[in-house]
Amino acid sequence: MASAIDLTNVNFDTTTFPALKNDLYLRTARGEETERAPVWCMRQAGRYLPEFRAIRVENEFFKVCRAPALATEVTLQPLRRYAGLLDAAIIFSDILVIPQAMGLEVQMVPGKGPHFPEPLRTPDDLARLVDQGAGFSVDTELDYVYKALTNTRHALDGQVPLLGFVGAPWTLMAYMIEGGGSKTLALAKTWLFAHRSAAHELLARVADVAAQFLIGQVRAGAQALQVFESWAGELSPHDFAEFSLPYLALIAARVKAVFPDVPMTVFAKGAHYALEQLATDTLYDVISLDWTIDPRAARARVDAALARRADVVPRSVVLQGNLDPTVLFGDEQAIRERTKEMCQAFGSSRHIANLGHGMMPAHDPERLRVFLEVVHQSSADLRLVI
């Protein structure tokens, strides 16, 4: 029960951490051959778990994010439930902590989702942001996330690697302007076409905060990072190339300049047209795919693009994904069949198994167990065939 959690029982020592026992995710993300595909799930800690809902009965969403002991507890819940089946943990937080740090109020409204009482409506509203003010510090504003990472890294006791994350600039800009979710993103897109200079200013400022934040997350204990460009697919290829890709590339370059060996993943949902550019024009080690692209085609396109640039950027890229999350509403047989098909489509190497997006509140937790078990077996079988 939530009331039994001791909020003072925390460990913020960053000088030493427990030795890692399961490094499968990290080895795969670095392009090494492995005995099977590692597996984890976006939103693996969340509302589909009854133990998470029990925490939320007594604690507002952002309180859970801001209390390191609570964030740690929620992060660990799926590791306990699916003991031995998950190969990574991802810190419980939210992409919207960056707009909060920059001075905007964000509320999490039950049944509705994120809500900004005073979003950015015109370029003049940029003056309300505090990130360029005297004394502003990313590390100070988001220290509670760092504390949650450090405490969770100790609590994991080396079971699996701990992932940190941020929302990407275009996605965060859209939330900051729309004031919440939107079917058309008309307000945010208006900035792209009517206030282009202001749009680039905001994107650059968000990218700067995001890069500093990710660097701080690694210092706090994160062992790998993911950047979520959740609304990439709302942009045309031309607009993605101008308003998303350069800032995704900037974030990776900034982080890699400080921590070159920390694996980084980019998830540009819906941006199939940009696979080649993400592979060759950025430094991400892993590209995460949603469920609407064939992994075989994605692998072929990425490898061909890298081969064309081998003299300039000799590197390989790992793919992550990509089961349709709604498959988990099916029966066990359907989940087993589709998961096995997914593993076969990705092949016997350079694959991190995941969903094509996050877990949903109505998912049955036991359906996720089926997915995890099949990934273990099917991906291992594929490697035995080779």
CSV table of C-alpha atoms in Angstrom, one decimal:
chain,number,residue,atom,x,y,z
A,1,MET,CA,0.0,0.0,0.0
A,2,ALA,CA,1.1,3.6,-0.7
A,3,SER,CA,0.8,4.5,3.0
A,4,ALA,CA,3.5,1.9,3.8
A,5,ILE,CA,6.2,3.6,1.7
A,6,ASP,CA,8.8,5.4,3.7
A,7,LEU,CA,9.5,8.6,1.8
A,8,THR,CA,12.6,9.2,3.9
A,9,ASN,CA,14.2,5.8,3.0
A,10,VAL,CA,16.4,7.1,0.1
A,11,ASN,CA,19.9,6.8,-1.1
A,12,PHE,CA,21.3,9.8,-3.1
A,13,ASP,CA,24.9,8.7,-3.2
A,14,THR,CA,26.2,9.0,-6.8
A,15,THR,CA,29.8,8.0,-6.1
A,16,THR,CA,29.2,4.3,-6.4
A,17,PHE,CA,26.4,2.0,-7.6
A,18,PRO,CA,25.7,-1.7,-7.4
A,19,ALA,CA,27.3,-3.8,-10.1
A,20,LEU,CA,25.1,-4.6,-13.1
A,21,LYS,CA,24.0,-8.2,-13.3
A,22,ASN,CA,22.0,-8.1,-16.6
A,23,ASP,CA,23.7,-6.1,-19.3
A,24,LEU,CA,21.8,-7.6,-22.2
A,25,TYR,CA,20.1,-4.3,-23.1
A,26,LEU,CA,23.3,-2.3,-23.0
A,27,ARG,CA,25.2,-4.9,-25.1
A,28,THR,CA,22.5,-4.9,-27.7
A,29,ALA,CA,22.2,-1.1,-27.8
A,30,ARG,CA,25.9,-1.0,-28.6
A,31,GLY,CA,25.5,-3.3,-31.5
A,32,GLU,CA,26.9,-6.5,-30.0
A,33,GLU,CA,25.7,-9.9,-30.8
A,34,THR,CA,23.6,-11.3,-28.0
A,35,GLU,CA,22.0,-14.6,-27.0
A,36,ARG,CA,18.5,-13.1,-27.4
A,37,ALA,CA,16.7,-9.8,-27.8
A,38,PRO,CA,16.4,-7.7,-24.7
A,39,VAL,CA,12.8,-6.6,-24.0
A,40,TRP,CA,11.2,-3.8,-22.1
A,41,CYS,CA,8.0,-1.7,-22.6
A,42,MET,CA,7.3,2.0,-22.9
A,43,ARG,CA,5.0,2.9,-20.0
A,44,GLN,CA,5.8,-0.4,-18.3
A,45,ALA,CA,5.2,1.5,-15.0
A,46,GLY,CA,1.7,2.9,-15.2
A,47,ARG,CA,-2.0,2.8,-14.9
A,48,TYR,CA,-2.5,-0.7,-16.2
A,49,LEU,CA,-0.9,-2.0,-13.0
A,50,PRO,CA,-3.2,-2.2,-10.0
A,51,GLU,CA,-0.3,-1.6,-7.7
A,52,PHE,CA,0.3,1.7,-9.5
A,53,ARG,CA,-3.3,2.7,-9.2
A,54,ALA,CA,-3.1,2.0,-5.5
A,55,ILE,CA,-0.3,4.6,-5.2
A,56,ARG,CA,-2.2,7.1,-7.2
A,57,VAL,CA,-5.3,6.9,-4.9
A,58,GLU,CA,-3.3,8.8,-2.3
A,59,ASN,CA,-0.8,10.7,-4.5
A,60,GLU,CA,-1.3,13.2,-7.3
A,61,PHE,CA,0.6,12.3,-10.5
A,62,PHE,CA,3.3,14.9,-10.3
A,63,LYS,CA,3.7,14.2,-6.6
A,64,VAL,CA,4.8,10.7,-7.6
A,65,CYS,CA,7.3,12.2,-10.0
A,66,ARG,CA,8.6,14.6,-7.5
A,67,ALA,CA,8.9,12.3,-4.5
A,68,PRO,CA,12.0,10.1,-5.1
A,69,ALA,CA,10.8,7.2,-2.9
A,70,LEU,CA,7.5,7.1,-4.8
A,71,ALA,CA,9.1,7.4,-8.2
A,72,THR,CA,11.4,4.5,-7.3
A,73,GLU,CA,8.6,2.4,-6.0
A,74,VAL,CA,6.6,2.8,-9.2
A,75,THR,CA,9.6,2.2,-11.4
A,76,LEU,CA,10.3,-1.1,-9.6
A,77,GLN,CA,6.7,-2.4,-9.7
A,78,PRO,CA,6.9,-4.0,-13.1
A,79,LEU,CA,10.3,-5.5,-12.3
A,80,ARG,CA,8.7,-7.2,-9.3
A,81,ARG,CA,5.6,-8.4,-11.2
A,82,TYR,CA,7.6,-9.7,-14.2
A,83,ALA,CA,10.6,-11.0,-12.3
A,84,GLY,CA,13.3,-12.1,-14.7
A,85,LEU,CA,11.4,-11.0,-17.8
A,86,LEU,CA,12.3,-7.3,-18.2
A,87,ASP,CA,15.8,-6.3,-19.3
A,88,ALA,CA,15.5,-2.6,-18.5
A,89,ALA,CA,13.8,-0.2,-16.1
A,90,ILE,CA,12.8,3.3,-17.1
A,91,ILE,CA,12.5,6.0,-14.5
A,92,PHE,CA,9.0,7.0,-13.7
A,93,SER,CA,8.7,10.7,-14.7
A,94,ASP,CA,7.0,12.6,-17.5
A,95,ILE,CA,8.1,14.4,-20.6
A,96,LEU,CA,6.3,17.6,-19.4
A,97,VAL,CA,8.7,18.2,-16.5
A,98,ILE,CA,10.7,20.3,-19.0
A,99,PRO,CA,7.9,22.8,-19.7
A,100,GLN,CA,7.4,22.9,-15.9
A,101,ALA,CA,11.1,23.7,-15.4
A,102,MET,CA,10.9,26.4,-18.0
A,103,GLY,CA,8.1,28.2,-16.0
A,104,LEU,CA,4.8,26.8,-17.3
A,105,GLU,CA,2.2,25.2,-15.0
A,106,VAL,CA,1.2,21.7,-16.0
A,107,GLN,CA,-1.6,19.8,-14.4
A,108,MET,CA,-2.5,16.2,-14.9
A,109,VAL,CA,-6.3,16.1,-15.0
A,110,PRO,CA,-7.9,12.7,-14.3
A,111,GLY,CA,-9.7,11.4,-17.4
A,112,LYS,CA,-8.3,14.1,-19.6
A,113,GLY,CA,-4.5,14.1,-19.4
A,114,PRO,CA,-2.0,17.0,-19.3
A,115,HIS,CA,-3.4,20.5,-19.1
A,116,PHE,CA,-1.6,23.9,-19.3
A,117,PRO,CA,-3.8,26.6,-17.7
A,118,GLU,CA,-1.7,29.3,-19.5
A,119,PRO,CA,-0.2,27.9,-22.7
A,120,LEU,CA,2.0,29.9,-25.1
A,121,ARG,CA,-0.4,31.5,-27.6
A,122,THR,CA,1.8,34.2,-29.3
A,123,PRO,CA,5.5,34.7,-29.7
A,124,ASP,CA,5.3,37.5,-27.0
A,125,ASP,CA,4.5,34.7,-24.5
A,126,LEU,CA,8.1,33.4,-24.8
A,127,ALA,CA,8.9,36.2,-22.4
A,128,ARG,CA,7.1,34.2,-19.7
A,129,LEU,CA,9.6,31.4,-19.9
A,130,VAL,CA,12.3,31.4,-17.2
A,131,ASP,CA,15.1,29.4,-18.8
A,132,GLN,CA,17.0,32.5,-19.9
A,133,GLY,CA,16.6,34.3,-16.6
A,134,ALA,CA,19.4,35.0,-14.2
A,135,GLY,CA,20.1,32.1,-11.9
A,136,PHE,CA,18.1,29.6,-13.9
A,137,SER,CA,19.6,26.1,-13.6
A,138,VAL,CA,18.3,22.9,-15.2
A,139,ASP,CA,20.0,20.9,-12.5
A,140,THR,CA,18.3,22.8,-9.8
A,141,GLU,CA,14.8,22.8,-11.3
A,142,LEU,CA,14.9,19.1,-12.1
A,143,ASP,CA,17.0,17.9,-9.2
A,144,TYR,CA,14.0,15.8,-8.0
A,145,VAL,CA,14.3,13.6,-11.2
A,146,TYR,CA,18.0,13.2,-10.5
A,147,LYS,CA,17.3,12.1,-7.0
A,148,ALA,CA,14.7,9.6,-8.2
A,149,LEU,CA,17.2,8.2,-10.7
A,150,THR,CA,20.0,7.9,-8.1
A,151,ASN,CA,17.7,6.3,-5.5
A,152,THR,CA,16.2,3.9,-8.1
A,153,ARG,CA,19.7,2.9,-9.4
A,154,HIS,CA,20.5,1.8,-5.8
A,155,ALA,CA,17.1,0.1,-5.3
A,156,LEU,CA,17.5,-1.9,-8.5
A,157,ASP,CA,20.7,-3.4,-7.0
A,158,GLY,CA,22.0,-4.1,-10.5
A,159,GLN,CA,19.0,-6.2,-11.7
A,160,VAL,CA,18.8,-4.3,-15.0
A,161,PRO,CA,20.0,-1.0,-16.5
A,162,LEU,CA,18.1,2.1,-15.7
A,163,LEU,CA,16.9,4.4,-18.5
A,164,GLY,CA,16.4,8.1,-18.4
A,165,PHE,CA,14.4,10.1,-21.0
A,166,VAL,CA,13.1,13.4,-22.3
A,167,GLY,CA,10.4,14.6,-24.6
A,168,ALA,CA,11.8,16.0,-27.9
A,169,PRO,CA,11.6,19.7,-28.7
A,170,TRP,CA,8.8,19.6,-31.3
A,171,THR,CA,6.6,17.4,-29.1
A,172,LEU,CA,7.2,19.6,-26.1
A,173,MET,CA,6.6,22.8,-28.1
A,174,ALA,CA,3.3,21.4,-29.3
A,175,TYR,CA,2.1,20.7,-25.8
A,176,MET,CA,3.3,24.2,-24.6
A,177,ILE,CA,1.3,25.9,-27.3
A,178,GLU,CA,-1.8,23.6,-27.6
A,179,GLY,CA,-2.2,23.5,-23.8
A,180,GLY,CA,-2.7,19.7,-23.9
A,181,GLY,CA,-3.4,17.0,-26.4
A,182,SER,CA,-4.8,17.9,-29.8
A,183,LYS,CA,-6.1,16.1,-32.9
A,184,THR,CA,-4.8,18.6,-35.4
A,185,LEU,CA,-2.0,20.5,-33.6
A,186,ALA,CA,-3.3,23.6,-35.5
A,187,LEU,CA,-2.2,26.1,-32.9
A,188,ALA,CA,1.4,24.7,-32.7
A,189,LYS,CA,1.6,24.4,-36.5
A,190,THR,CA,0.5,28.0,-36.9
A,191,TRP,CA,3.8,28.9,-35.2
A,192,LEU,CA,5.7,26.9,-37.8
A,193,PHE,CA,4.2,28.8,-40.7
A,194,ALA,CA,3.3,32.2,-39.2
A,195,HIS,CA,5.9,32.6,-36.6
A,196,ARG,CA,8.8,30.6,-38.0
A,197,SER,CA,11.6,32.6,-36.2
A,198,ALA,CA,9.8,32.3,-32.8
A,199,ALA,CA,9.2,28.6,-33.4
A,200,HIS,CA,12.9,28.0,-34.0
A,201,GLU,CA,13.8,30.0,-30.9
A,202,LEU,CA,11.5,27.9,-28.7
A,203,LEU,CA,12.7,24.7,-30.2
A,204,ALA,CA,16.3,25.7,-29.6
A,205,ARG,CA,15.6,26.7,-26.0
A,206,VAL,CA,13.8,23.4,-25.3
A,207,ALA,CA,16.6,21.4,-27.0
A,208,ASP,CA,19.2,23.2,-24.8
A,209,VAL,CA,17.3,22.3,-21.6
A,210,ALA,CA,16.7,18.7,-22.8
A,211,ALA,CA,20.4,18.2,-23.6
A,212,GLN,CA,21.5,19.6,-20.2
A,213,PHE,CA,18.8,17.4,-18.5
A,214,LEU,CA,19.9,14.2,-20.2
A,215,ILE,CA,23.5,14.9,-19.2
A,216,GLY,CA,22.4,15.4,-15.7
A,217,GLN,CA,20.4,12.2,-15.7
A,218,VAL,CA,23.5,10.2,-16.7
A,219,ARG,CA,25.4,11.8,-13.9
A,220,ALA,CA,22.6,10.8,-11.5
A,221,GLY,CA,22.7,7.2,-12.5
A,222,ALA,CA,20.9,6.7,-15.9
A,223,GLN,CA,22.7,4.1,-17.9
A,224,ALA,CA,20.9,4.7,-21.2
A,225,LEU,CA,18.6,7.4,-22.6
A,226,GLN,CA,15.6,7.7,-24.8
A,227,VAL,CA,14.2,10.8,-26.6
A,228,PHE,CA,10.5,10.7,-27.3
A,229,GLU,CA,9.3,12.7,-30.4
A,230,SER,CA,5.8,11.4,-30.0
A,231,TRP,CA,4.2,13.8,-32.5
A,232,ALA,CA,6.8,13.5,-35.3
A,233,GLY,CA,4.2,11.9,-37.5
A,234,GLU,CA,2.1,15.0,-37.5
A,235,LEU,CA,4.8,16.8,-39.5
A,236,SER,CA,5.4,16.5,-43.3
A,237,PRO,CA,8.8,15.2,-44.3
A,238,HIS,CA,9.8,18.8,-45.2
A,239,ASP,CA,8.7,20.2,-41.9
A,240,PHE,CA,10.2,17.3,-39.9
A,241,ALA,CA,13.5,18.1,-41.6
A,242,GLU,CA,13.3,21.7,-40.5
A,243,PHE,CA,11.5,21.7,-37.2
A,244,SER,CA,12.4,18.3,-35.6
A,245,LEU,CA,15.5,16.5,-37.0
A,246,PRO,CA,18.0,19.3,-36.4
A,247,TYR,CA,17.0,19.5,-32.7
A,248,LEU,CA,17.0,15.8,-32.3
A,249,ALA,CA,20.5,15.7,-33.8
A,250,LEU,CA,21.6,18.6,-31.5
A,251,ILE,CA,20.5,16.8,-28.4
A,252,ALA,CA,22.3,13.6,-29.3
A,253,ALA,CA,25.5,15.5,-30.2
A,254,ARG,CA,25.5,17.4,-27.0
A,255,VAL,CA,25.0,14.3,-24.9
A,256,LYS,CA,27.5,12.2,-26.8
A,257,ALA,CA,30.2,14.9,-26.5
A,258,VAL,CA,30.1,14.3,-22.7
A,259,PHE,CA,29.1,10.7,-22.5
A,260,PRO,CA,30.0,9.0,-25.8
A,261,ASP,CA,29.5,5.5,-24.5
A,262,VAL,CA,26.0,5.9,-23.1
A,263,PRO,CA,23.4,4.4,-25.6
A,264,MET,CA,20.8,6.7,-26.9
A,265,THR,CA,17.5,5.9,-28.5
A,266,VAL,CA,15.2,8.1,-30.6
A,267,PHE,CA,11.5,7.4,-31.0
A,268,ALA,CA,10.1,9.6,-33.7
A,269,LYS,CA,6.6,8.1,-33.9
A,270,GLY,CA,5.1,8.1,-37.3
A,271,ALA,CA,8.2,9.5,-39.1
A,272,HIS,CA,8.9,6.5,-41.3
A,273,TYR,CA,10.1,8.9,-44.1
A,274,ALA,CA,13.0,10.0,-41.9
A,275,LEU,CA,14.6,6.6,-41.1
A,276,GLU,CA,17.6,7.2,-43.3
A,277,GLN,CA,18.2,10.7,-41.9
A,278,LEU,CA,17.8,9.5,-38.3
A,279,ALA,CA,20.4,6.8,-39.0
A,280,THR,CA,23.0,9.0,-40.9
A,281,ASP,CA,22.4,12.6,-39.7
A,282,THR,CA,22.2,11.9,-35.9
A,283,LEU,CA,24.3,10.0,-33.3
A,284,TYR,CA,21.5,7.8,-31.9
A,285,ASP,CA,22.5,4.2,-31.3
A,286,VAL,CA,18.9,2.9,-31.5
A,287,ILE,CA,15.9,3.9,-33.6
A,288,SER,CA,12.6,2.9,-32.1
A,289,LEU,CA,9.8,2.0,-34.5
A,290,ASP,CA,6.0,2.2,-34.2
A,291,TRP,CA,3.9,-0.7,-35.3
A,292,THR,CA,3.0,0.8,-38.8
A,293,ILE,CA,6.3,-0.1,-40.4
A,294,ASP,CA,7.6,-3.5,-41.5
A,295,PRO,CA,10.8,-4.2,-39.5
A,296,ARG,CA,12.3,-5.9,-42.5
A,297,ALA,CA,11.9,-2.8,-44.6
A,298,ALA,CA,13.1,-0.5,-41.8
A,299,ARG,CA,16.3,-2.6,-41.4
A,300,ALA,CA,16.9,-2.7,-45.2
A,301,ARG,CA,16.5,1.1,-45.5
A,302,VAL,CA,18.7,1.9,-42.4
A,303,ASP,CA,21.5,-0.5,-43.5
A,304,ALA,CA,21.5,0.8,-47.0
A,305,ALA,CA,21.7,4.4,-45.8
A,306,LEU,CA,24.5,3.6,-43.5
A,307,ALA,CA,26.4,1.7,-46.3
A,308,ARG,CA,26.2,4.8,-48.5
A,309,ARG,CA,27.7,6.9,-45.8
A,310,ALA,CA,30.2,4.3,-44.5
A,311,ASP,CA,33.2,6.4,-45.4
A,312,VAL,CA,31.8,9.3,-43.4
A,313,VAL,CA,29.9,7.7,-40.5
A,314,PRO,CA,31.0,4.0,-40.2
A,315,ARG,CA,28.5,2.8,-37.6
A,316,SER,CA,25.6,0.4,-37.1
A,317,VAL,CA,22.1,1.2,-35.8
A,318,VAL,CA,20.0,-1.0,-33.6
A,319,LEU,CA,16.2,-1.1,-34.1
A,320,GLN,CA,13.6,-1.2,-31.3
A,321,GLY,CA,10.0,-2.2,-31.3
A,322,ASN,CA,7.4,-2.7,-32.5
A,323,LEU,CA,4.3,-4.7,-31.6
A,324,ASP,CA,1.0,-2.9,-31.9
A,325,PRO,CA,0.0,-2.3,-28.3
A,326,THR,CA,-3.6,-3.2,-29.1
A,327,VAL,CA,-2.5,-6.7,-29.8
A,328,LEU,CA,-2.3,-7.1,-26.0
A,329,PHE,CA,-6.1,-6.8,-26.0
A,330,GLY,CA,-6.2,-10.1,-27.9
A,331,ASP,CA,-6.2,-13.6,-26.5
A,332,GLU,CA,-3.0,-15.4,-25.6
A,333,GLN,CA,-2.8,-17.2,-29.0
A,334,ALA,CA,-3.0,-14.0,-30.9
A,335,ILE,CA,-0.4,-12.4,-28.7
A,336,ARG,CA,2.0,-15.4,-29.1
A,337,GLU,CA,1.5,-15.4,-32.9
A,338,ARG,CA,2.0,-11.7,-33.4
A,339,THR,CA,5.0,-11.5,-31.1
A,340,LYS,CA,6.7,-14.4,-32.8
A,341,GLU,CA,6.1,-12.8,-36.1
A,342,MET,CA,7.6,-9.6,-34.8
A,343,CYS,CA,10.7,-11.3,-33.6
A,344,GLN,CA,11.1,-13.1,-37.0
A,345,ALA,CA,10.7,-9.8,-38.8
A,346,PHE,CA,13.5,-8.1,-36.9
A,347,GLY,CA,15.8,-11.1,-37.3
A,348,SER,CA,18.5,-12.5,-35.1
A,349,SER,CA,20.5,-9.4,-34.2
A,350,ARG,CA,20.5,-5.7,-33.4
A,351,HIS,CA,16.9,-5.7,-32.0
A,352,ILE,CA,15.5,-4.5,-28.7
A,353,ALA,CA,12.0,-5.8,-28.4
A,354,ASN,CA,9.3,-3.4,-27.3
A,355,LEU,CA,5.8,-2.2,-28.2
A,356,GLY,CA,5.3,0.2,-31.0
A,357,HIS,CA,4.1,2.7,-28.4
A,358,GLY,CA,3.2,2.6,-24.7
A,359,MET,CA,1.1,0.3,-22.5
A,360,MET,CA,-2.5,1.4,-22.2
A,361,PRO,CA,-4.5,1.8,-19.0
A,362,ALA,CA,-7.0,-0.9,-20.0
A,363,HIS,CA,-4.4,-3.5,-20.7
A,364,ASP,CA,-4.5,-6.8,-18.7
A,365,PRO,CA,-1.1,-7.1,-17.0
A,366,GLU,CA,-1.0,-10.8,-17.7
A,367,ARG,CA,-1.3,-10.2,-21.4
A,368,LEU,CA,2.0,-8.3,-21.2
A,369,ARG,CA,3.6,-11.3,-19.4
A,370,VAL,CA,2.7,-13.4,-22.5
A,371,PHE,CA,4.5,-10.9,-24.8
A,372,LEU,CA,7.6,-10.9,-22.6
A,373,GLU,CA,7.8,-14.7,-22.4
A,374,VAL,CA,7.4,-15.1,-26.1
A,375,VAL,CA,10.1,-12.6,-26.9
A,376,HIS,CA,12.5,-14.5,-24.6
A,377,GLN,CA,11.8,-17.8,-26.3
A,378,SER,CA,11.4,-16.7,-29.9
A,379,SER,CA,14.4,-14.4,-30.1
A,380,ALA,CA,16.6,-17.0,-28.5
A,381,ASP,CA,15.4,-19.6,-31.0
A,382,LEU,CA,16.2,-17.3,-33.9
A,383,ARG,CA,19.8,-17.1,-32.7
A,384,LEU,CA,20.1,-20.9,-32.4
A,385,VAL,CA,19.1,-21.2,-36.1
A,386,ILE,CA,22.0,-19.1,-37.3
